[in-house]
Amino acid sequence: MGQDILNALVLPLLFSMGGGVYAYLRFPDRRPRVLVTLILFQLVGACGHVMEPGTALFGLLVLHGLVVFALLLHGLQTPHKDLAPERVRRE
């Protein structure tokens, strides 16, 4: 029965990794929403692993978690221009 949950989650997790990295790099203004979506995919995969644990699904979740963690670190290290606007004195 553990193979069924793996088959159900392989394509969505792989698609979320590929599509998430593409959307993260291509659309910088949408990065927070992309990261939230990737974290939600990680949680769905974790729920599937809790229901039916298996080493293959765990490995896939570790890979997905590393991608999400790398994107989160990149997002924290990138300066946000709109968060700290410059003060302009109007006359």
XYZ file of C-alpha atoms in Angstrom:
91
model
C 0.000 0.000 0.000
C 2.981 2.346 0.456
C 3.621 2.364 -3.305
C 0.183 3.887 -3.956
C 0.850 7.020 -1.936
C 4.275 7.360 -3.554
C 2.723 7.127 -7.014
C 0.139 9.736 -6.042
C 2.724 12.219 -4.750
C 5.712 11.831 -7.098
C 4.445 13.957 -9.970
C 2.960 16.778 -7.853
C 6.163 17.097 -5.804
C 8.397 17.015 -8.886
C 6.178 19.547 -10.638
C 6.180 21.816 -7.600
C 9.985 21.714 -7.475
C 10.404 22.503 -11.164
C 7.578 25.002 -11.427
C 8.446 26.598 -8.107
C 12.077 27.197 -9.039
C 11.008 28.587 -12.427
C 8.398 30.912 -10.909
C 10.760 31.971 -8.121
C 13.525 32.946 -10.531
C 11.323 34.362 -13.310
C 8.889 36.458 -11.237
C 10.658 38.161 -8.303
C 7.507 40.018 -7.257
C 5.673 36.718 -6.668
C 8.370 35.058 -4.552
C 6.501 35.065 -1.219
C 3.456 33.362 -2.766
C 5.647 30.812 -4.533
C 7.415 29.967 -1.272
C 4.119 29.530 0.565
C 2.878 27.229 -2.195
C 6.056 25.141 -2.025
C 5.756 24.859 1.749
C 2.145 23.700 1.381
C 3.236 21.030 -1.107
C 5.844 19.935 1.439
C 3.144 19.642 4.102
C 0.926 17.569 1.811
C 3.841 15.242 1.152
C 4.570 15.014 4.875
C 0.949 14.064 5.553
C 1.238 11.332 2.939
C 4.408 10.092 4.589
C 2.695 10.000 7.980
C -0.200 7.974 6.542
C 2.065 5.454 4.818
C 5.793 5.784 5.568
C 8.326 4.617 3.036
C 11.947 5.302 2.224
C 11.321 6.397 -1.370
C 8.740 8.992 -0.342
C 10.988 10.152 2.478
C 13.857 10.653 0.025
C 11.616 12.647 -2.284
C 10.457 14.794 0.633
C 14.054 15.410 1.692
C 14.908 16.531 -1.844
C 11.840 18.784 -1.962
C 12.690 20.173 1.470
C 16.227 21.012 0.356
C 14.878 22.905 -2.654
C 12.441 24.834 -0.465
C 15.155 25.558 2.100
C 17.552 26.807 -0.586
C 14.899 29.122 -2.017
C 14.031 30.398 1.464
C 17.685 31.156 2.164
C 18.020 32.924 -1.165
C 14.914 34.947 -0.400
C 16.291 35.990 2.967
C 19.639 37.015 1.509
C 18.182 39.083 -1.327
C 17.632 42.740 -0.485
C 14.060 43.959 -0.834
C 13.837 47.354 -2.469
C 10.196 47.929 -1.642
C 10.597 47.179 2.069
C 12.972 50.074 2.776
C 12.051 53.007 0.539
C 14.225 56.075 0.515
C 12.903 59.182 2.140
C 12.435 62.000 -0.293
C 11.973 65.508 0.954
C 9.240 67.296 -0.940
C 9.385 71.033 -1.325
